[in-house]
Amino acid sequence: MVPGHDSEAFRVAYDKVLAKWPADREALTVATPFGDTRVNSCGPRDAPPLVLLPGGGGATSVSWYAQVAELARVRRVHAVDVIGAPGLSVPAGDRHPRTVADLTLWLDAVLDGLGAASADLGGHSYGGWIALHHALHAPDRTRRLFLLDPTQCFAGYKAAYLLRALPMLLRPTPRRVRAFLEWETGGGAALDPGWLALQEAAAGFPAAKPVTGPRPAPDALRALETRVLLLVAANSRTHDSREVAAGAEALLPHVETAVLPDVSHHALPQAAPAVLVRRLTDFLSGP
């Protein structure tokens, strides 16, 4: 935790959202070269593994609460707190990932610790960016890949989004976090109060600078043989959703895309769960 951050309030908010998960949930700690990674798991132990990566900002592994019960019917779900980001993962001193190569090394170590030679992989927003880079790095370890409104993969950010986000990024406070999320989601009516409280509690966390970088190389995307499902939010203020879909269709040889109506970028993981879960489970269970 960073100085001045209320770690107790964060843990209380984290546990309240985690309580929305199925009763068979299990908290795992996976050792990696960058520190201990927290993984929240559920579902049949003999089912194929599915690794989930949350978005950036205050998102954590518990943010998958709206989909995890249904996903756990067809997979052993492992939702990960990204090392160095908000959550219960504990970096090894100041040795947190600083490059894309570091992130892929970290995720390889997580898969090794879970005993997964390969897995289905899914990510939202920034987590989608990490997931796509890992699939390009280790395609033999990625059975299928789904991306929920991924950022910096197929299109850039809208200028208005970056301008709105800047005050929150420079000096994060609970009030600024709430105001930003309510703006992006069109008033915040669809936001779960417990999830929103966790985003507010994460203000000021972490000290580690998140890894950023360019979009994946077009030639690498054209060569990716992994099957990909891309679901974009029609009301996203983060980027142009149709530009994202068109970019993916132009580059990925095995991609299925859909624009989900009436949902924004930050509300996507918790909005319209029946529609979203059906698309995900059909994709994961396909031939």
mmCIF file of C-alpha atoms in Angstrom:
data_model
loop_
_atom_site.group_PDB
_atom_site.id
_atom_site.type_symbol
_atom_site.label_atom_id
_atom_site.label_comp_id
_atom_site.label_asym_id
_atom_site.label_seq_id
_atom_site.Cartn_x
_atom_site.Cartn_y
_atom_site.Cartn_z
ATOM 1 C CA MET A 1 0.000 0.000 0.000
ATOM 2 C CA VAL A 2 1.116 3.552 -0.615
ATOM 3 C CA PRO A 3 1.485 6.098 2.210
ATOM 4 C CA GLY A 4 -1.848 7.573 3.191
ATOM 5 C CA HIS A 5 -3.860 4.753 1.634
ATOM 6 C CA ASP A 6 -6.481 3.167 3.901
ATOM 7 C CA SER A 7 -5.564 -0.495 3.531
ATOM 8 C CA GLU A 8 -8.225 -1.661 5.981
ATOM 9 C CA ALA A 9 -11.025 0.055 4.046
ATOM 10 C CA PHE A 10 -9.684 -1.448 0.833
ATOM 11 C CA ARG A 11 -9.643 -4.970 2.286
ATOM 12 C CA VAL A 12 -13.182 -4.599 3.660
ATOM 13 C CA ALA A 13 -14.452 -3.405 0.252
ATOM 14 C CA TYR A 14 -12.525 -6.185 -1.527
ATOM 15 C CA ASP A 15 -13.994 -8.881 0.722
ATOM 16 C CA LYS A 16 -17.539 -7.535 0.259
ATOM 17 C CA VAL A 17 -17.290 -7.950 -3.509
ATOM 18 C CA LEU A 18 -15.581 -11.332 -3.131
ATOM 19 C CA ALA A 19 -18.565 -12.442 -1.021
ATOM 20 C CA LYS A 20 -20.655 -12.220 -4.227
ATOM 21 C CA TRP A 21 -18.627 -15.136 -5.625
ATOM 22 C CA PRO A 22 -19.767 -18.772 -5.361
ATOM 23 C CA ALA A 23 -19.379 -20.436 -1.978
ATOM 24 C CA ASP A 24 -16.711 -22.833 -3.272
ATOM 25 C CA ARG A 25 -14.277 -19.989 -3.943
ATOM 26 C CA GLU A 26 -10.694 -20.529 -2.893
ATOM 27 C CA ALA A 27 -7.921 -17.992 -2.314
ATOM 28 C CA LEU A 28 -4.542 -19.073 -3.703
ATOM 29 C CA THR A 29 -1.094 -17.505 -3.450
ATOM 30 C CA VAL A 30 1.201 -18.151 -6.423
ATOM 31 C CA ALA A 31 4.894 -17.328 -6.145
ATOM 32 C CA THR A 32 6.431 -15.521 -9.137
ATOM 33 C CA PRO A 33 9.754 -13.774 -9.793
ATOM 34 C CA PHE A 34 7.951 -10.478 -9.047
ATOM 35 C CA GLY A 35 6.296 -11.494 -5.791
ATOM 36 C CA ASP A 36 3.281 -13.407 -4.511
ATOM 37 C CA THR A 37 0.218 -13.248 -6.742
ATOM 38 C CA ARG A 38 -3.290 -13.562 -5.311
ATOM 39 C CA VAL A 39 -5.604 -15.768 -7.343
ATOM 40 C CA ASN A 40 -9.296 -16.257 -6.540
ATOM 41 C CA SER A 41 -10.470 -19.599 -7.913
ATOM 42 C CA CYS A 42 -13.699 -21.565 -8.166
ATOM 43 C CA GLY A 43 -15.318 -24.265 -10.253
ATOM 44 C CA PRO A 44 -14.628 -27.980 -10.747
ATOM 45 C CA ARG A 45 -10.989 -28.837 -10.109
ATOM 46 C CA ASP A 46 -10.929 -31.225 -13.057
ATOM 47 C CA ALA A 47 -12.371 -28.677 -15.516
ATOM 48 C CA PRO A 48 -10.105 -26.896 -18.035
ATOM 49 C CA PRO A 49 -8.524 -23.760 -16.550
ATOM 50 C CA LEU A 50 -9.654 -20.232 -17.392
ATOM 51 C CA VAL A 51 -7.455 -17.331 -16.271
ATOM 52 C CA LEU A 52 -9.111 -13.908 -15.954
ATOM 53 C CA LEU A 53 -7.329 -10.545 -15.864
ATOM 54 C CA PRO A 54 -9.108 -7.387 -14.609
ATOM 55 C CA GLY A 55 -8.958 -3.915 -16.058
ATOM 56 C CA GLY A 56 -6.685 -1.172 -14.796
ATOM 57 C CA GLY A 57 -7.308 1.509 -12.216
ATOM 58 C CA GLY A 58 -9.119 0.101 -9.204
ATOM 59 C CA ALA A 59 -10.220 -3.131 -10.849
ATOM 60 C CA THR A 60 -9.185 -6.398 -9.175
ATOM 61 C CA SER A 61 -9.820 -10.110 -9.587
ATOM 62 C CA VAL A 62 -13.066 -9.870 -7.621
ATOM 63 C CA SER A 63 -14.531 -7.598 -10.327
ATOM 64 C CA TRP A 64 -15.594 -10.736 -12.257
ATOM 65 C CA TYR A 65 -18.320 -11.443 -9.668
ATOM 66 C CA ALA A 66 -21.212 -11.074 -12.149
ATOM 67 C CA GLN A 67 -19.933 -13.762 -14.526
ATOM 68 C CA VAL A 68 -17.863 -16.103 -12.390
ATOM 69 C CA ALA A 69 -20.621 -18.470 -11.244
ATOM 70 C CA GLU A 70 -21.708 -19.273 -14.802
ATOM 71 C CA LEU A 71 -18.157 -19.431 -16.131
ATOM 72 C CA ALA A 72 -17.328 -21.870 -13.333
ATOM 73 C CA ARG A 73 -19.929 -24.280 -14.729
ATOM 74 C CA VAL A 74 -17.674 -24.971 -17.709
ATOM 75 C CA ARG A 75 -14.203 -24.036 -16.414
ATOM 76 C CA ARG A 76 -11.994 -23.969 -13.347
ATOM 77 C CA VAL A 77 -11.827 -20.182 -13.029
ATOM 78 C CA HIS A 78 -8.674 -18.443 -11.789
ATOM 79 C CA ALA A 79 -9.085 -14.653 -11.460
ATOM 80 C CA VAL A 80 -5.818 -12.840 -10.851
ATOM 81 C CA ASP A 81 -4.835 -9.679 -8.986
ATOM 82 C CA VAL A 82 -2.228 -8.133 -11.293
ATOM 83 C CA ILE A 83 1.076 -7.802 -9.455
ATOM 84 C CA GLY A 84 1.843 -4.198 -8.506
ATOM 85 C CA ALA A 85 -1.771 -3.090 -9.086
ATOM 86 C CA PRO A 86 -4.679 -2.798 -6.630
ATOM 87 C CA GLY A 87 -5.468 -6.099 -4.993
ATOM 88 C CA LEU A 88 -3.907 -8.601 -2.633
ATOM 89 C CA SER A 89 -0.854 -9.545 -4.688
ATOM 90 C CA VAL A 90 2.387 -8.586 -2.913
ATOM 91 C CA PRO A 91 5.331 -7.405 -5.034
ATOM 92 C CA ALA A 92 8.823 -8.525 -4.051
ATOM 93 C CA GLY A 93 10.172 -5.180 -2.857
ATOM 94 C CA ASP A 94 10.458 -2.850 -5.837
ATOM 95 C CA ARG A 95 10.703 -5.745 -8.318
ATOM 96 C CA HIS A 96 7.440 -5.248 -10.124
ATOM 97 C CA PRO A 97 6.894 -5.679 -13.890
ATOM 98 C CA ARG A 98 8.260 -2.734 -15.872
ATOM 99 C CA THR A 99 7.964 -4.014 -19.445
ATOM 100 C CA VAL A 100 5.652 -6.152 -21.564
ATOM 101 C CA ALA A 101 8.263 -8.919 -21.349
ATOM 102 C CA ASP A 102 8.075 -8.711 -17.559
ATOM 103 C CA LEU A 103 4.294 -9.053 -17.653
ATOM 104 C CA THR A 104 4.447 -12.122 -19.877
ATOM 105 C CA LEU A 105 7.122 -13.661 -17.623
ATOM 106 C CA TRP A 106 4.899 -12.974 -14.603
ATOM 107 C CA LEU A 107 1.848 -14.547 -16.239
ATOM 108 C CA ASP A 108 3.888 -17.565 -17.330
ATOM 109 C CA ALA A 109 4.886 -18.023 -13.685
ATOM 110 C CA VAL A 110 1.233 -17.751 -12.595
ATOM 111 C CA LEU A 111 0.235 -20.473 -15.068
ATOM 112 C CA ASP A 112 3.128 -22.629 -13.863
ATOM 113 C CA GLY A 113 2.075 -22.141 -10.249
ATOM 114 C CA LEU A 114 -1.477 -23.149 -11.103
ATOM 115 C CA GLY A 115 -0.182 -26.262 -12.830
ATOM 116 C CA ALA A 116 -1.642 -25.138 -16.144
ATOM 117 C CA ALA A 117 0.441 -26.024 -19.185
ATOM 118 C CA SER A 118 -2.186 -24.114 -21.182
ATOM 119 C CA ALA A 119 -5.417 -22.288 -20.379
ATOM 120 C CA ASP A 120 -8.231 -20.234 -21.775
ATOM 121 C CA LEU A 121 -7.465 -16.567 -21.151
ATOM 122 C CA GLY A 122 -9.753 -13.576 -20.773
ATOM 123 C CA GLY A 123 -9.289 -9.920 -19.943
ATOM 124 C CA HIS A 124 -11.186 -6.655 -19.666
ATOM 125 C CA SER A 125 -9.733 -3.285 -20.705
ATOM 126 C CA TYR A 126 -6.068 -3.178 -19.613
ATOM 127 C CA GLY A 127 -6.355 -6.849 -18.693
ATOM 128 C CA GLY A 128 -7.265 -7.530 -22.314
ATOM 129 C CA TRP A 129 -4.081 -5.768 -23.418
ATOM 130 C CA ILE A 130 -2.037 -7.997 -21.102
ATOM 131 C CA ALA A 131 -3.913 -11.120 -22.224
ATOM 132 C CA LEU A 132 -3.384 -10.381 -25.913
ATOM 133 C CA HIS A 133 0.324 -9.746 -25.415
ATOM 134 C CA HIS A 134 0.634 -13.022 -23.525
ATOM 135 C CA ALA A 135 -1.182 -14.926 -26.266
ATOM 136 C CA LEU A 136 1.284 -13.495 -28.790
ATOM 137 C CA HIS A 137 4.184 -14.395 -26.501
ATOM 138 C CA ALA A 138 3.014 -17.948 -25.735
ATOM 139 C CA PRO A 139 0.350 -19.050 -28.235
ATOM 140 C CA ASP A 140 0.909 -22.686 -27.261
ATOM 141 C CA ARG A 141 -0.273 -21.855 -23.726
ATOM 142 C CA THR A 142 -3.451 -20.051 -24.829
ATOM 143 C CA ARG A 143 -6.317 -22.325 -25.861
ATOM 144 C CA ARG A 144 -8.847 -19.555 -26.483
ATOM 145 C CA LEU A 145 -8.773 -15.847 -25.793
ATOM 146 C CA PHE A 146 -11.619 -13.457 -25.063
ATOM 147 C CA LEU A 147 -11.237 -9.695 -24.849
ATOM 148 C CA LEU A 148 -13.836 -7.389 -23.282
ATOM 149 C CA ASP A 149 -13.495 -3.859 -24.676
ATOM 150 C CA PRO A 150 -9.684 -4.074 -24.609
ATOM 151 C CA THR A 151 -7.709 -0.838 -24.593
ATOM 152 C CA GLN A 152 -4.663 -0.043 -26.741
ATOM 153 C CA CYS A 153 -5.000 -3.241 -28.753
ATOM 154 C CA PHE A 154 -6.774 -2.207 -31.976
ATOM 155 C CA ALA A 155 -7.509 1.513 -31.503
ATOM 156 C CA GLY A 156 -6.305 4.421 -29.397
ATOM 157 C CA TYR A 157 -8.011 6.301 -26.604
ATOM 158 C CA LYS A 158 -10.443 9.124 -27.274
ATOM 159 C CA ALA A 159 -8.968 12.495 -26.353
ATOM 160 C CA ALA A 160 -12.010 13.369 -24.219
ATOM 161 C CA TYR A 161 -11.510 10.199 -22.170
ATOM 162 C CA LEU A 162 -7.882 11.007 -21.445
ATOM 163 C CA LEU A 163 -8.728 14.590 -20.482
ATOM 164 C CA ARG A 164 -11.432 13.388 -18.083
ATOM 165 C CA ALA A 165 -9.124 10.751 -16.599
ATOM 166 C CA LEU A 166 -6.134 13.056 -16.100
ATOM 167 C CA PRO A 167 -7.127 14.675 -12.759
ATOM 168 C CA MET A 168 -7.934 11.242 -11.304
ATOM 169 C CA LEU A 169 -4.634 9.800 -12.522
ATOM 170 C CA LEU A 170 -2.544 12.721 -11.271
ATOM 171 C CA ARG A 171 -4.191 12.920 -7.856
ATOM 172 C CA PRO A 172 -6.597 10.049 -7.247
ATOM 173 C CA THR A 173 -9.257 10.529 -4.589
ATOM 174 C CA PRO A 174 -12.483 8.602 -3.951
ATOM 175 C CA ARG A 175 -14.521 11.584 -5.142
ATOM 176 C CA ARG A 176 -12.596 11.865 -8.396
ATOM 177 C CA VAL A 177 -12.813 8.123 -9.018
ATOM 178 C CA ARG A 178 -16.593 8.152 -8.544
ATOM 179 C CA ALA A 179 -17.068 11.248 -10.714
ATOM 180 C CA PHE A 180 -15.001 9.741 -13.528
ATOM 181 C CA LEU A 181 -16.819 6.401 -13.468
ATOM 182 C CA GLU A 182 -20.219 8.074 -13.349
ATOM 183 C CA TRP A 183 -19.251 10.210 -16.350
ATOM 184 C CA GLU A 184 -18.011 7.246 -18.408
ATOM 185 C CA THR A 185 -21.027 5.089 -17.572
ATOM 186 C CA GLY A 186 -23.540 7.840 -18.303
ATOM 187 C CA GLY A 187 -24.602 8.499 -14.724
ATOM 188 C CA GLY A 188 -23.514 5.294 -13.051
ATOM 189 C CA ALA A 189 -27.015 3.809 -12.797
ATOM 190 C CA ALA A 190 -25.753 0.321 -13.686
ATOM 191 C CA LEU A 191 -22.838 0.342 -11.260
ATOM 192 C CA ASP A 192 -22.972 -2.048 -8.324
ATOM 193 C CA PRO A 193 -22.539 -0.073 -5.052
ATOM 194 C CA GLY A 194 -20.087 -2.606 -3.609
ATOM 195 C CA TRP A 195 -17.967 -2.594 -6.753
ATOM 196 C CA LEU A 196 -17.999 1.221 -6.816
ATOM 197 C CA ALA A 197 -16.944 1.345 -3.161
ATOM 198 C CA LEU A 198 -13.974 -0.872 -4.012
ATOM 199 C CA GLN A 199 -12.939 1.474 -6.844
ATOM 200 C CA GLU A 200 -13.083 4.390 -4.409
ATOM 201 C CA ALA A 201 -11.119 2.473 -1.765
ATOM 202 C CA ALA A 202 -8.384 1.802 -4.337
ATOM 203 C CA ALA A 203 -7.751 5.539 -4.869
ATOM 204 C CA GLY A 204 -4.056 6.204 -4.389
ATOM 205 C CA PHE A 205 -3.072 2.551 -4.820
ATOM 206 C CA PRO A 206 -0.535 1.445 -6.014
ATOM 207 C CA ALA A 207 2.855 3.110 -6.008
ATOM 208 C CA ALA A 208 4.035 0.937 -8.897
ATOM 209 C CA LYS A 209 3.695 2.552 -12.299
ATOM 210 C CA PRO A 210 1.590 0.328 -14.571
ATOM 211 C CA VAL A 211 3.268 -1.112 -17.630
ATOM 212 C CA THR A 212 2.150 0.657 -20.789
ATOM 213 C CA GLY A 213 3.312 0.465 -24.341
ATOM 214 C CA PRO A 214 2.357 0.409 -27.961
ATOM 215 C CA ARG A 215 -0.342 -1.702 -29.524
ATOM 216 C CA PRO A 216 0.666 -5.232 -30.489
ATOM 217 C CA ALA A 217 2.505 -5.349 -33.821
ATOM 218 C CA PRO A 218 0.168 -5.884 -36.803
ATOM 219 C CA ASP A 219 2.346 -8.649 -38.242
ATOM 220 C CA ALA A 220 2.247 -10.517 -34.925
ATOM 221 C CA LEU A 221 -1.546 -10.218 -34.794
ATOM 222 C CA ARG A 222 -1.891 -11.523 -38.361
ATOM 223 C CA ALA A 223 0.137 -14.587 -37.408
ATOM 224 C CA LEU A 224 -1.874 -15.444 -34.274
ATOM 225 C CA GLU A 225 -3.632 -18.791 -34.734
ATOM 226 C CA THR A 226 -5.515 -18.623 -31.404
ATOM 227 C CA ARG A 227 -9.289 -18.285 -31.640
ATOM 228 C CA VAL A 228 -10.374 -14.901 -30.253
ATOM 229 C CA LEU A 229 -13.720 -13.498 -29.100
ATOM 230 C CA LEU A 230 -13.858 -9.693 -28.995
ATOM 231 C CA LEU A 231 -16.815 -8.026 -27.276
ATOM 232 C CA VAL A 232 -16.883 -4.226 -27.319
ATOM 233 C CA ALA A 233 -19.120 -1.796 -25.462
ATOM 234 C CA ALA A 234 -21.329 0.279 -27.760
ATOM 235 C CA ASN A 235 -21.458 3.203 -25.302
ATOM 236 C CA SER A 236 -17.758 3.184 -24.443
ATOM 237 C CA ARG A 237 -16.278 6.634 -23.982
ATOM 238 C CA THR A 238 -12.803 5.105 -23.889
ATOM 239 C CA HIS A 239 -12.432 4.552 -27.627
ATOM 240 C CA ASP A 240 -14.507 4.126 -30.783
ATOM 241 C CA SER A 241 -16.053 0.670 -30.343
ATOM 242 C CA ARG A 242 -16.606 0.089 -34.044
ATOM 243 C CA GLU A 243 -13.032 1.111 -34.816
ATOM 244 C CA VAL A 244 -11.855 -1.460 -32.261
ATOM 245 C CA ALA A 245 -13.964 -4.198 -33.866
ATOM 246 C CA ALA A 246 -12.902 -3.255 -37.393
ATOM 247 C CA GLY A 247 -9.243 -3.179 -36.382
ATOM 248 C CA ALA A 248 -9.447 -6.657 -34.883
ATOM 249 C CA GLU A 249 -11.272 -8.065 -37.903
ATOM 250 C CA ALA A 250 -8.637 -6.637 -40.224
ATOM 251 C CA LEU A 251 -5.729 -8.163 -38.296
ATOM 252 C CA LEU A 252 -6.738 -11.347 -36.485
ATOM 253 C CA PRO A 253 -7.277 -14.424 -38.669
ATOM 254 C CA HIS A 254 -9.590 -16.236 -36.207
ATOM 255 C CA VAL A 255 -11.699 -13.584 -34.488
ATOM 256 C CA GLU A 256 -15.400 -13.301 -33.698
ATOM 257 C CA THR A 257 -16.575 -9.795 -32.832
ATOM 258 C CA ALA A 258 -19.747 -8.276 -31.428
ATOM 259 C CA VAL A 259 -20.772 -4.828 -30.236
ATOM 260 C CA LEU A 260 -22.828 -5.065 -27.040
ATOM 261 C CA PRO A 261 -25.563 -2.401 -26.940
ATOM 262 C CA ASP A 262 -26.458 -0.121 -24.040
ATOM 263 C CA VAL A 263 -23.287 -0.644 -22.012
ATOM 264 C CA SER A 264 -20.161 1.445 -21.374
ATOM 265 C CA HIS A 265 -16.533 0.446 -21.008
ATOM 266 C CA HIS A 266 -16.285 0.470 -17.217
ATOM 267 C CA ALA A 267 -19.721 -1.067 -16.663
ATOM 268 C CA LEU A 268 -19.141 -3.950 -19.076
ATOM 269 C CA PRO A 269 -17.928 -6.675 -16.663
ATOM 270 C CA GLN A 270 -21.010 -6.280 -14.466
ATOM 271 C CA ALA A 271 -23.649 -5.245 -16.999
ATOM 272 C CA ALA A 272 -26.065 -7.508 -18.910
ATOM 273 C CA PRO A 273 -24.537 -10.644 -17.355
ATOM 274 C CA ALA A 274 -26.926 -13.096 -19.052
ATOM 275 C CA VAL A 275 -26.063 -11.854 -22.544
ATOM 276 C CA LEU A 276 -22.367 -11.569 -21.770
ATOM 277 C CA VAL A 277 -22.062 -14.949 -20.049
ATOM 278 C CA ARG A 278 -23.897 -16.733 -22.862
ATOM 279 C CA ARG A 279 -21.451 -15.357 -25.417
ATOM 280 C CA LEU A 280 -18.480 -16.324 -23.259
ATOM 281 C CA THR A 281 -19.600 -19.840 -22.373
ATOM 282 C CA ASP A 282 -20.618 -20.616 -25.969
ATOM 283 C CA PHE A 283 -17.205 -19.467 -27.146
ATOM 284 C CA LEU A 284 -15.268 -21.391 -24.502
ATOM 285 C CA SER A 285 -17.294 -24.562 -25.043
ATOM 286 C CA GLY A 286 -17.074 -24.520 -28.832
ATOM 287 C CA PRO A 287 -15.073 -26.991 -30.926
#
